[in-house]
C-alpha atoms as a printed R data frame, in Angstrom:
    type eleno elety resid chain resno      x      y       z
1   ATOM     1    CA   MET     A     1  0.000  0.000   0.000
2   ATOM     2    CA   LEU     A     2  1.323  3.444  -0.925
3   ATOM     3    CA   ALA     A     3  1.812  6.098   1.746
4   ATOM     4    CA   SER     A     4 -0.227  9.292   1.622
5   ATOM     5    CA   MET     A     5  0.706 12.943   2.018
6   ATOM     6    CA   ASP     A     6 -0.671 12.788   5.559
7   ATOM     7    CA   GLU     A     7  1.988 10.164   6.395
8   ATOM     8    CA   ARG     A     8  4.840 12.163   4.886
9   ATOM     9    CA   LEU     A     9  7.640 12.789   7.381
10  ATOM    10    CA   ILE     A    10 10.408 13.882   5.002
11  ATOM    11    CA   THR     A    11 10.288 17.615   4.336
12  ATOM    12    CA   HIS     A    12 13.106 18.332   1.858
13  ATOM    13    CA   LEU     A    13 16.454 17.376   0.349
14  ATOM    14    CA   ARG     A    14 19.523 18.379   2.404
15  ATOM    15    CA   HIS     A    15 22.756 17.224   0.743
16  ATOM    16    CA   VAL     A    16 24.477 14.672  -1.488
17  ATOM    17    CA   ASP     A    17 27.779 13.080  -0.415
18  ATOM    18    CA   LEU     A    18 30.390 11.951  -2.943
19  ATOM    19    CA   ALA     A    19 33.519  9.816  -2.559
20  ATOM    20    CA   VAL     A    20 36.298 10.899  -4.935
21  ATOM    21    CA   PRO     A    21 39.836  9.610  -5.608
22  ATOM    22    CA   ASP     A    22 41.206 12.977  -6.787
23  ATOM    23    CA   TYR     A    23 39.994 14.974  -3.815
24  ATOM    24    CA   GLU     A    24 42.043 18.137  -4.436
25  ATOM    25    CA   LYS     A    25 40.918 18.425  -8.068
26  ATOM    26    CA   GLN     A    26 37.260 17.946  -7.128
27  ATOM    27    CA   LEU     A    27 37.496 20.426  -4.272
28  ATOM    28    CA   GLU     A    28 39.024 23.046  -6.560
29  ATOM    29    CA   PHE     A    29 36.320 22.442  -9.184
30  ATOM    30    CA   TYR     A    30 33.325 22.635  -6.838
31  ATOM    31    CA   THR     A    31 34.599 25.800  -5.163
32  ATOM    32    CA   SER     A    32 36.424 27.855  -7.813
33  ATOM    33    CA   THR     A    33 34.366 26.754 -10.833
34  ATOM    34    CA   TRP     A    34 30.958 25.481  -9.692
35  ATOM    35    CA   GLY     A    35 30.501 28.156  -7.022
36  ATOM    36    CA   LEU     A    36 30.173 26.416  -3.641
37  ATOM    37    CA   SER     A    37 31.883 27.498  -0.408
38  ATOM    38    CA   ALA     A    38 34.059 24.971   1.419
39  ATOM    39    CA   GLU     A    39 34.683 24.077   5.006
40  ATOM    40    CA   THR     A    40 37.478 21.501   4.940
41  ATOM    41    CA   THR     A    41 38.918 19.062   7.467
42  ATOM    42    CA   ASP     A    42 42.339 17.475   7.930
43  ATOM    43    CA   SER     A    43 40.893 14.024   7.277
44  ATOM    44    CA   GLY     A    44 40.136 14.537   3.580
45  ATOM    45    CA   ILE     A    45 36.516 15.590   3.959
46  ATOM    46    CA   ALA     A    46 35.073 18.875   2.678
47  ATOM    47    CA   PHE     A    47 31.614 20.264   3.360
48  ATOM    48    CA   LEU     A    48 30.519 22.492   0.470
49  ATOM    49    CA   ALA     A    49 27.732 24.991   1.076
50  ATOM    50    CA   ALA     A    50 25.519 26.848  -1.376
51  ATOM    51    CA   GLU     A    51 25.590 30.519  -0.401
52  ATOM    52    CA   GLY     A    52 21.810 30.960  -0.680
53  ATOM    53    CA   SER     A    53 20.851 27.864   1.320
54  ATOM    54    CA   PRO     A    54 20.142 27.506   5.055
55  ATOM    55    CA   GLU     A    55 21.567 23.969   4.887
56  ATOM    56    CA   GLN     A    56 24.991 23.562   6.481
57  ATOM    57    CA   TYR     A    57 26.246 22.009   3.253
58  ATOM    58    CA   SER     A    58 24.851 20.806  -0.083
59  ATOM    59    CA   VAL     A    59 27.733 18.514  -1.099
60  ATOM    60    CA   ARG     A    60 30.173 16.537   0.998
61  ATOM    61    CA   LEU     A    61 33.377 15.386  -0.684
62  ATOM    62    CA   ARG     A    62 35.352 12.497   0.830
63  ATOM    63    CA   ARG     A    63 38.802 11.375  -0.250
64  ATOM    64    CA   ALA     A    64 38.542  7.692  -1.223
65  ATOM    65    CA   ASP     A    65 40.176  5.061  -3.429
66  ATOM    66    CA   GLU     A    66 36.974  4.596  -5.422
67  ATOM    67    CA   LYS     A    67 34.433  7.056  -6.764
68  ATOM    68    CA   ARG     A    68 30.891  6.520  -5.479
69  ATOM    69    CA   LEU     A    69 27.734  8.118  -4.157
70  ATOM    70    CA   ASP     A    70 28.148  7.897  -0.369
71  ATOM    71    CA   LEU     A    71 24.837  9.293   0.858
72  ATOM    72    CA   ILE     A    72 21.690 11.255   0.101
73  ATOM    73    CA   SER     A    73 20.346 13.229   3.064
74  ATOM    74    CA   PHE     A    74 16.782 14.408   3.650
75  ATOM    75    CA   GLY     A    75 15.278 16.623   6.324
76  ATOM    76    CA   ALA     A    76 12.435 16.006   8.768
77  ATOM    77    CA   ALA     A    77 10.562 18.591  10.839
78  ATOM    78    CA   THR     A    78 11.244 17.277  14.349
79  ATOM    79    CA   PRO     A    79 13.276 14.632  16.223
80  ATOM    80    CA   GLU     A    80  9.951 12.914  16.936
81  ATOM    81    CA   ASP     A    81  9.391 12.573  13.198
82  ATOM    82    CA   VAL     A    82 12.892 11.099  12.837
83  ATOM    83    CA   ASP     A    83 12.054  8.498  15.517
84  ATOM    84    CA   GLU     A    84  8.717  7.763  13.851
85  ATOM    85    CA   MET     A    85 10.422  7.276  10.470
86  ATOM    86    CA   ALA     A    86 12.984  4.891  11.962
87  ATOM    87    CA   GLN     A    87 10.234  2.960  13.710
88  ATOM    88    CA   ARG     A    88  8.220  2.613  10.491
89  ATOM    89    CA   LEU     A    89 11.234  1.425   8.508
90  ATOM    90    CA   ARG     A    90 12.290 -1.036  11.191
91  ATOM    91    CA   ARG     A    91  8.734 -2.402  11.366
92  ATOM    92    CA   ASP     A    92  8.721 -2.880   7.588
93  ATOM    93    CA   GLY     A    93 12.014 -4.771   7.601
94  ATOM    94    CA   VAL     A    94 14.180 -2.012   6.107
95  ATOM    95    CA   GLN     A    95 17.762 -2.341   7.343
96  ATOM    96    CA   LEU     A    96 18.992  0.606   9.416
97  ATOM    97    CA   VAL     A    97 22.675  1.538   9.174
98  ATOM    98    CA   THR     A    98 22.553  3.588  12.379
99  ATOM    99    CA   GLU     A    99 19.922  4.159  15.046
100 ATOM   100    CA   PRO     A   100 18.508  7.683  15.634
101 ATOM   101    CA   ASP     A   101 21.068  9.688  17.583
102 ATOM   102    CA   LYS     A   102 22.894 13.016  17.712
103 ATOM   103    CA   LEU     A   103 24.831 13.774  14.512
104 ATOM   104    CA   ASP     A   104 28.473 14.863  14.558
105 ATOM   105    CA   THR     A   105 28.388 16.528  11.117
106 ATOM   106    CA   PRO     A   106 28.387 20.366  10.772
107 ATOM   107    CA   GLY     A   107 25.263 21.825  12.369
108 ATOM   108    CA   GLY     A   108 24.709 18.738  14.500
109 ATOM   109    CA   GLY     A   109 21.109 17.594  14.652
110 ATOM   110    CA   TYR     A   110 19.408 14.275  15.248
111 ATOM   111    CA   GLY     A   111 19.097 11.565  12.631
112 ATOM   112    CA   PHE     A   112 19.756  8.050  11.387
113 ATOM   113    CA   ARG     A   113 20.808  6.209   8.236
114 ATOM   114    CA   PHE     A   114 19.359  3.271   6.339
115 ATOM   115    CA   PHE     A   115 19.614  1.455   2.994
116 ATOM   116    CA   ASP     A   116 17.189  1.873   0.130
117 ATOM   117    CA   LEU     A   117 16.291 -1.049  -2.132
118 ATOM   118    CA   ASP     A   118 19.370 -0.499  -4.337
119 ATOM   119    CA   GLY     A   119 21.732 -0.419  -1.358
120 ATOM   120    CA   ARG     A   120 22.184  3.377  -1.304
121 ATOM   121    CA   THR     A   121 22.702  4.930   2.102
122 ATOM   122    CA   LEU     A   122 20.052  7.507   2.984
123 ATOM   123    CA   GLU     A   123 19.884  9.807   5.983
124 ATOM   124    CA   VAL     A   124 16.927 11.538   7.609
125 ATOM   125    CA   SER     A   125 17.644 14.274  10.146
126 ATOM   126    CA   ALA     A   126 16.060 17.107  12.125
127 ATOM   127    CA   ASP     A   127 17.233 19.953  14.369
128 ATOM   128    CA   VAL     A   128 20.274 20.712  12.202
129 ATOM   129    CA   ALA     A   129 21.457 24.269  12.906
130 ATOM   130    CA   VAL     A   130 20.587 26.799  10.198
131 ATOM   131    CA   ARG     A   131 23.619 28.036   8.293
132 ATOM   132    CA   GLN     A   132 24.147 31.775   8.003
133 ATOM   133    CA   HIS     A   133 23.228 32.297   4.362
134 ATOM   134    CA   ARG     A   134 22.475 35.263   2.155
135 ATOM   135    CA   ARG     A   135 20.348 36.405  -0.755
136 ATOM   136    CA   ILE     A   136 22.100 35.722  -4.060
137 ATOM   137    CA   GLU     A   137 22.442 39.030  -5.905
138 ATOM   138    CA   GLU     A   138 21.162 39.852  -9.386
139 ATOM   139    CA   GLY     A   139 23.643 38.597 -11.993
140 ATOM   140    CA   GLU     A   140 25.469 36.352  -9.504
141 ATOM   141    CA   SER     A   141 25.911 32.997 -11.224
142 ATOM   142    CA   ILE     A   142 26.468 30.678  -8.245
143 ATOM   143    CA   PRO     A   143 24.072 28.034  -6.857
144 ATOM   144    CA   VAL     A   144 21.353 29.096  -4.444
145 ATOM   145    CA   LYS     A   145 20.764 25.547  -3.210
146 ATOM   146    CA   LEU     A   146 20.796 21.864  -4.112
147 ATOM   147    CA   SER     A   147 17.645 21.341  -6.187
148 ATOM   148    CA   HIS     A   148 17.372 17.595  -6.757
149 ATOM   149    CA   VAL     A   149 19.264 14.321  -7.098
150 ATOM   150    CA   VAL     A   150 18.651 11.681  -9.768
151 ATOM   151    CA   VAL     A   151 19.870  8.101  -9.313
152 ATOM   152    CA   ASN     A   152 20.191  5.127 -11.660
153 ATOM   153    CA   SER     A   153 18.591  1.807 -10.818
154 ATOM   154    CA   PRO     A   154 18.631 -1.499 -12.728
155 ATOM   155    CA   ASN     A   155 15.247 -2.255 -11.112
156 ATOM   156    CA   PRO     A   156 13.564  1.172 -11.122
157 ATOM   157    CA   GLU     A   157  9.939  0.068 -10.727
158 ATOM   158    CA   ALA     A   158 10.761 -1.626  -7.413
159 ATOM   159    CA   THR     A   159 12.916  1.311  -6.287
160 ATOM   160    CA   VAL     A   160 10.103  3.774  -7.053
161 ATOM   161    CA   ALA     A   161  7.693  1.569  -5.075
162 ATOM   162    CA   PHE     A   162 10.150  1.571  -2.130
163 ATOM   163    CA   TYR     A   163 10.245  5.385  -1.983
164 ATOM   164    CA   GLU     A   164  6.463  5.605  -2.310
165 ATOM   165    CA   LYS     A   165  5.694  2.957   0.299
166 ATOM   166    CA   HIS     A   166  8.319  3.650   2.951
167 ATOM   167    CA   LEU     A   167  9.179  7.351   2.556
168 ATOM   168    CA   ALA     A   168  5.831  8.708   1.254
169 ATOM   169    CA   PHE     A   169  7.361 10.212  -1.880
170 ATOM   170    CA   ALA     A   170  4.722 11.063  -4.477
171 ATOM   171    CA   LEU     A   171  5.059 10.485  -8.219
172 ATOM   172    CA   SER     A   172  4.898 13.754 -10.189
173 ATOM   173    CA   ASP     A   173  5.558 12.607 -13.775
174 ATOM   174    CA   THR     A   174  7.087  9.733 -15.750
175 ATOM   175    CA   LEU     A   175  9.135  9.688 -18.963
176 ATOM   176    CA   PHE     A   176  8.783  6.858 -21.474
177 ATOM   177    CA   SER     A   177  9.524  6.066 -25.081
178 ATOM   178    CA   PRO     A   178  7.783  3.647 -27.446
179 ATOM   179    CA   HIS     A   179 11.025  1.644 -27.815
180 ATOM   180    CA   MET     A   180 12.302  1.625 -24.219
181 ATOM   181    CA   GLY     A   181  9.153  1.855 -22.096
182 ATOM   182    CA   GLU     A   182  9.232  3.891 -18.894
183 ATOM   183    CA   VAL     A   183 12.697  5.265 -18.119
184 ATOM   184    CA   MET     A   184 12.463  8.008 -15.459
185 ATOM   185    CA   TRP     A   185 10.176  8.682 -12.502
186 ATOM   186    CA   PHE     A   186 10.080 12.167 -10.914
187 ATOM   187    CA   MET     A   187  9.271 12.053  -7.208
188 ATOM   188    CA   ARG     A   188  8.469 14.780  -4.718
189 ATOM   189    CA   THR     A   189  8.337 15.166  -0.967
190 ATOM   190    CA   ASN     A   190  6.957 18.730  -0.945
191 ATOM   191    CA   ARG     A   191  5.283 21.064  -3.450
192 ATOM   192    CA   PHE     A   192  8.319 21.169  -5.764
193 ATOM   193    CA   HIS     A   193  7.971 18.877  -8.786
194 ATOM   194    CA   HIS     A   194 10.860 16.637  -7.734
195 ATOM   195    CA   SER     A   195 13.660 16.434  -5.215
196 ATOM   196    CA   LEU     A   196 14.490 12.895  -6.333
197 ATOM   197    CA   ALA     A   197 14.147 11.051  -9.624
198 ATOM   198    CA   ILE     A   198 14.771  7.387 -10.395
199 ATOM   199    CA   ALA     A   199 16.210  6.555 -13.830
200 ATOM   200    CA   ARG     A   200 16.417  3.164 -15.501
201 ATOM   201    CA   GLY     A   201 20.121  2.360 -15.782
202 ATOM   202    CA   PRO     A   202 22.435 -0.614 -16.237
203 ATOM   203    CA   HIS     A   203 23.768 -0.370 -12.673
204 ATOM   204    CA   VAL     A   204 23.363  1.490  -9.383
205 ATOM   205    CA   ALA     A   205 24.982  4.935  -9.641
206 ATOM   206    CA   LEU     A   206 24.439  8.666  -9.400
207 ATOM   207    CA   HIS     A   207 22.702  9.961 -12.554
208 ATOM   208    CA   HIS     A   208 23.097 13.659 -11.736
209 ATOM   209    CA   ALA     A   209 22.898 16.254  -8.980
210 ATOM   210    CA   SER     A   210 21.184 19.558  -9.786
211 ATOM   211    CA   PHE     A   211 21.681 23.033  -8.336
212 ATOM   212    CA   GLU     A   212 19.112 25.825  -8.375
213 ATOM   213    CA   MET     A   213 20.231 29.232  -9.657
214 ATOM   214    CA   ARG     A   214 18.670 32.606  -8.806
215 ATOM   215    CA   GLY     A   215 16.858 33.035 -12.139
216 ATOM   216    CA   ILE     A   216 17.111 32.625 -15.911
217 ATOM   217    CA   ASP     A   217 19.803 35.278 -16.307
218 ATOM   218    CA   GLU     A   218 21.993 33.836 -13.547
219 ATOM   219    CA   TYR     A   219 21.450 30.320 -14.917
220 ATOM   220    CA   MET     A   220 22.608 31.427 -18.379
221 ATOM   221    CA   ARG     A   221 25.545 33.376 -16.942
222 ATOM   222    CA   GLY     A   222 26.593 30.290 -14.976
223 ATOM   223    CA   THR     A   223 26.276 28.093 -18.061
224 ATOM   224    CA   GLY     A   224 28.444 30.512 -20.048
225 ATOM   225    CA   ARG     A   225 30.967 30.861 -17.230
226 ATOM   226    CA   LEU     A   226 31.515 27.085 -17.187
227 ATOM   227    CA   LEU     A   227 31.798 26.940 -20.978
228 ATOM   228    CA   ARG     A   228 34.444 29.682 -20.917
229 ATOM   229    CA   ALA     A   229 36.298 27.749 -18.217
230 ATOM   230    CA   GLY     A   230 36.465 24.723 -20.539
231 ATOM   231    CA   VAL     A   231 34.171 22.481 -18.475
232 ATOM   232    CA   GLU     A   232 32.686 19.718 -20.643
233 ATOM   233    CA   LYS     A   233 29.004 20.379 -21.340
234 ATOM   234    CA   ILE     A   234 26.892 17.276 -21.851
235 ATOM   235    CA   TRP     A   235 23.454 18.707 -22.599
236 ATOM   236    CA   GLY     A   236 21.751 22.117 -22.696
237 ATOM   237    CA   PRO     A   237 20.923 24.861 -22.268
238 ATOM   238    CA   GLY     A   238 17.235 24.038 -22.584
239 ATOM   239    CA   ARG     A   239 13.949 23.653 -20.706
240 ATOM   240    CA   HIS     A   240 12.416 20.292 -19.803
241 ATOM   241    CA   MET     A   241  8.685 19.642 -20.002
242 ATOM   242    CA   ALA     A   242  8.506 17.473 -16.864
243 ATOM   243    CA   GLY     A   243  9.145 19.967 -14.066
244 ATOM   244    CA   ASN     A   244  9.293 22.865 -16.563
245 ATOM   245    CA   ASN     A   245 12.824 23.609 -15.324
246 ATOM   246    CA   THR     A   246 15.829 24.806 -17.294
247 ATOM   247    CA   PHE     A   247 18.866 22.552 -17.673
248 ATOM   248    CA   SER     A   248 22.569 22.705 -18.445
249 ATOM   249    CA   TYR     A   249 24.459 19.491 -17.682
250 ATOM   250    CA   PHE     A   250 28.229 19.361 -17.177
251 ATOM   251    CA   LEU     A   251 30.778 16.773 -16.078
252 ATOM   252    CA   ASP     A   252 32.781 17.261 -12.912
253 ATOM   253    CA   PRO     A   253 36.462 16.133 -13.009
254 ATOM   254    CA   HIS     A   254 35.495 12.574 -11.997
255 ATOM   255    CA   GLY     A   255 32.752 12.211 -14.602
256 ATOM   256    CA   ASN     A   256 29.742 12.845 -12.371
257 ATOM   257    CA   THR     A   257 27.006 14.729 -14.227
258 ATOM   258    CA   ILE     A   258 25.949 17.930 -12.469
259 ATOM   259    CA   GLU     A   259 23.341 20.467 -13.518
260 ATOM   260    CA   TYR     A   260 22.521 24.129 -13.261
261 ATOM   261    CA   THR     A   261 18.754 24.635 -13.265
262 ATOM   262    CA   THR     A   262 16.113 27.185 -12.321
263 ATOM   263    CA   GLU     A   263 12.338 27.643 -12.148
264 ATOM   264    CA   LEU     A   264 11.502 24.068 -11.106
265 ATOM   265    CA   GLU     A   265  7.713 23.823 -11.114
266 ATOM   266    CA   GLU     A   266  5.761 24.188  -7.865
267 ATOM   267    CA   LEU     A   267  2.619 22.029  -7.801
268 ATOM   268    CA   ASP     A   268 -0.776 22.169  -6.171
269 ATOM   269    CA   GLU     A   269 -0.446 18.732  -4.613
270 ATOM   270    CA   ASP     A   270 -4.187 18.425  -3.961
271 ATOM   271    CA   THR     A   271 -5.063 18.630  -7.649
272 ATOM   272    CA   TRP     A   272 -1.930 17.369  -9.440
273 ATOM   273    CA   HIS     A   273 -2.198 14.289 -11.669
274 ATOM   274    CA   PRO     A   274  1.012 12.680 -12.992
275 ATOM   275    CA   HIS     A   275  1.732 12.842 -16.718
276 ATOM   276    CA   LEU     A   276  3.284 10.149 -18.880
277 ATOM   277    CA   TYR     A   277  5.586 12.040 -21.274
278 ATOM   278    CA   ASP     A   278  7.025 10.498 -24.452
279 ATOM   279    CA   PHE     A   279 10.624 11.724 -24.465
280 ATOM   280    CA   SER     A   280 11.055 10.752 -28.124
281 ATOM   281    CA   ASP     A   281  9.079 13.974 -28.716
282 ATOM   282    CA   PRO     A   282 11.781 16.705 -28.863
283 ATOM   283    CA   GLU     A   283  9.489 19.168 -27.056
284 ATOM   284    CA   VAL     A   284  9.383 16.882 -24.008
285 ATOM   285    CA   THR     A   285 13.154 16.856 -23.522
286 ATOM   286    CA   ASP     A   286 13.603 20.516 -24.504
287 ATOM   287    CA   GLN     A   287 10.683 22.908 -24.960
288 ATOM   288    CA   TRP     A   288 13.008 25.640 -26.255
289 ATOM   289    CA   GLY     A   289 14.776 23.568 -28.916
290 ATOM   290    CA   THR     A   290 18.111 25.129 -27.936
291 ATOM   291    CA   ALA     A   291 19.840 22.077 -26.435
292 ATOM   292    CA   ASN     A   292 21.860 19.523 -28.360
293 ATOM   293    CA   THR     A   293 19.916 16.354 -29.181
294 ATOM   294    CA   MET     A   294 19.430 13.828 -26.400
295 ATOM   295    CA   ASN     A   295 21.483 10.972 -27.868
296 ATOM   296    CA   GLU     A   296 23.455  7.898 -26.792
297 ATOM   297    CA   PHE     A   297 26.440 10.005 -25.724
298 ATOM   298    CA   VAL     A   298 24.305 12.088 -23.361
299 ATOM   299    CA   ALA     A   299 22.614  8.983 -21.953
300 ATOM   300    CA   LYS     A   300 25.902  7.096 -21.506
301 ATOM   301    CA   GLN     A   301 27.470  9.935 -19.494
302 ATOM   302    CA   SER     A   302 24.548  9.948 -17.079
303 ATOM   303    CA   PHE     A   303 24.806  6.164 -16.536
304 ATOM   304    CA   ASN     A   304 28.041  7.005 -14.679
305 ATOM   305    CA   ASP     A   305 30.406  4.371 -13.258
306 ATOM   306    CA   PRO     A   306 28.885  1.563 -11.183
307 ATOM   307    CA   ASP     A   307 28.743  2.147  -7.441
308 ATOM   308    CA   ARG     A   308 30.630 -0.908  -6.243
309 ATOM   309    CA   GLY     A   309 30.281 -2.241  -2.738
310 ATOM   310    CA   VAL     A   310 26.764 -0.943  -2.139
311 ATOM   311    CA   PHE     A   311 24.725 -3.024   0.228
312 ATOM   312    CA   VAL     A   312 22.272 -5.339  -1.575
313 ATOM   313    CA   ALA     A   313 19.018 -4.826   0.287
314 ATOM   314    CA   PRO     A   314 16.394 -7.556   0.589
315 ATOM   315    CA   PRO     A   315 13.030 -6.862  -1.055
316 ATOM   316    CA   VAL     A   316 10.592 -5.056   1.253
């Protein structure tokens, strides 16, 4: 049985954590080029904040031998909601990585970690201290906040069902093609069209992480700034139909796809009905017609490298 909005305990997306072999190169890219602000540690961990966001950090980089997606973190309203979420998951047989407790990451808080169906580590937390942030100025082409995370799954229908059943995510829209069937599911945990999407892929991996810009002008300035800096552009600039948001996709130095976006659609959740969009229609992938064609090269980049060593979760 699918959870309802009334049962929703997750409020929003907090941060995405990445393990990277070339830590210094990634740190330089995400700060000097992408536009995040770093708080670093001596142990090869950097917490990267978006200047416009109250979250302590939007990306965590960890020095590691292998590249992988370490964690996706979501917020809850209260410690009681965190406890309730842990209790629900435990009751349903979902394996917890840690029990609810005080967090020792920047801003502290109270939270716990668990595995999703694909073996990704997720975190839910509350009472994290608000970061001192600021209004991004007109013309300033740096991220305001982390917008959404998209992950690849070799068994996406079951993964979508996991997020619906256990975390009360709601389906906003689905992409399909006549040749491939359904390939991407956009899922929300608040009024924004999606904070998470599940893509059909050959293996478990990060598909892309997306960062919200102040507006169209800042989004275009950021896109141009990266092009001038020689960063490899994968796809864009354009405007998707699902979510109605703009997109410019780039590769970070380790081949993770990352996106500048803006104007992600806000829904009336009481009246919204999910669409099934045929992405073989060029207007679905890019309403403007300004982006390069969505082809095998674009798709292959977003498959990313397999996340090895993820926990294989039992079906729940």
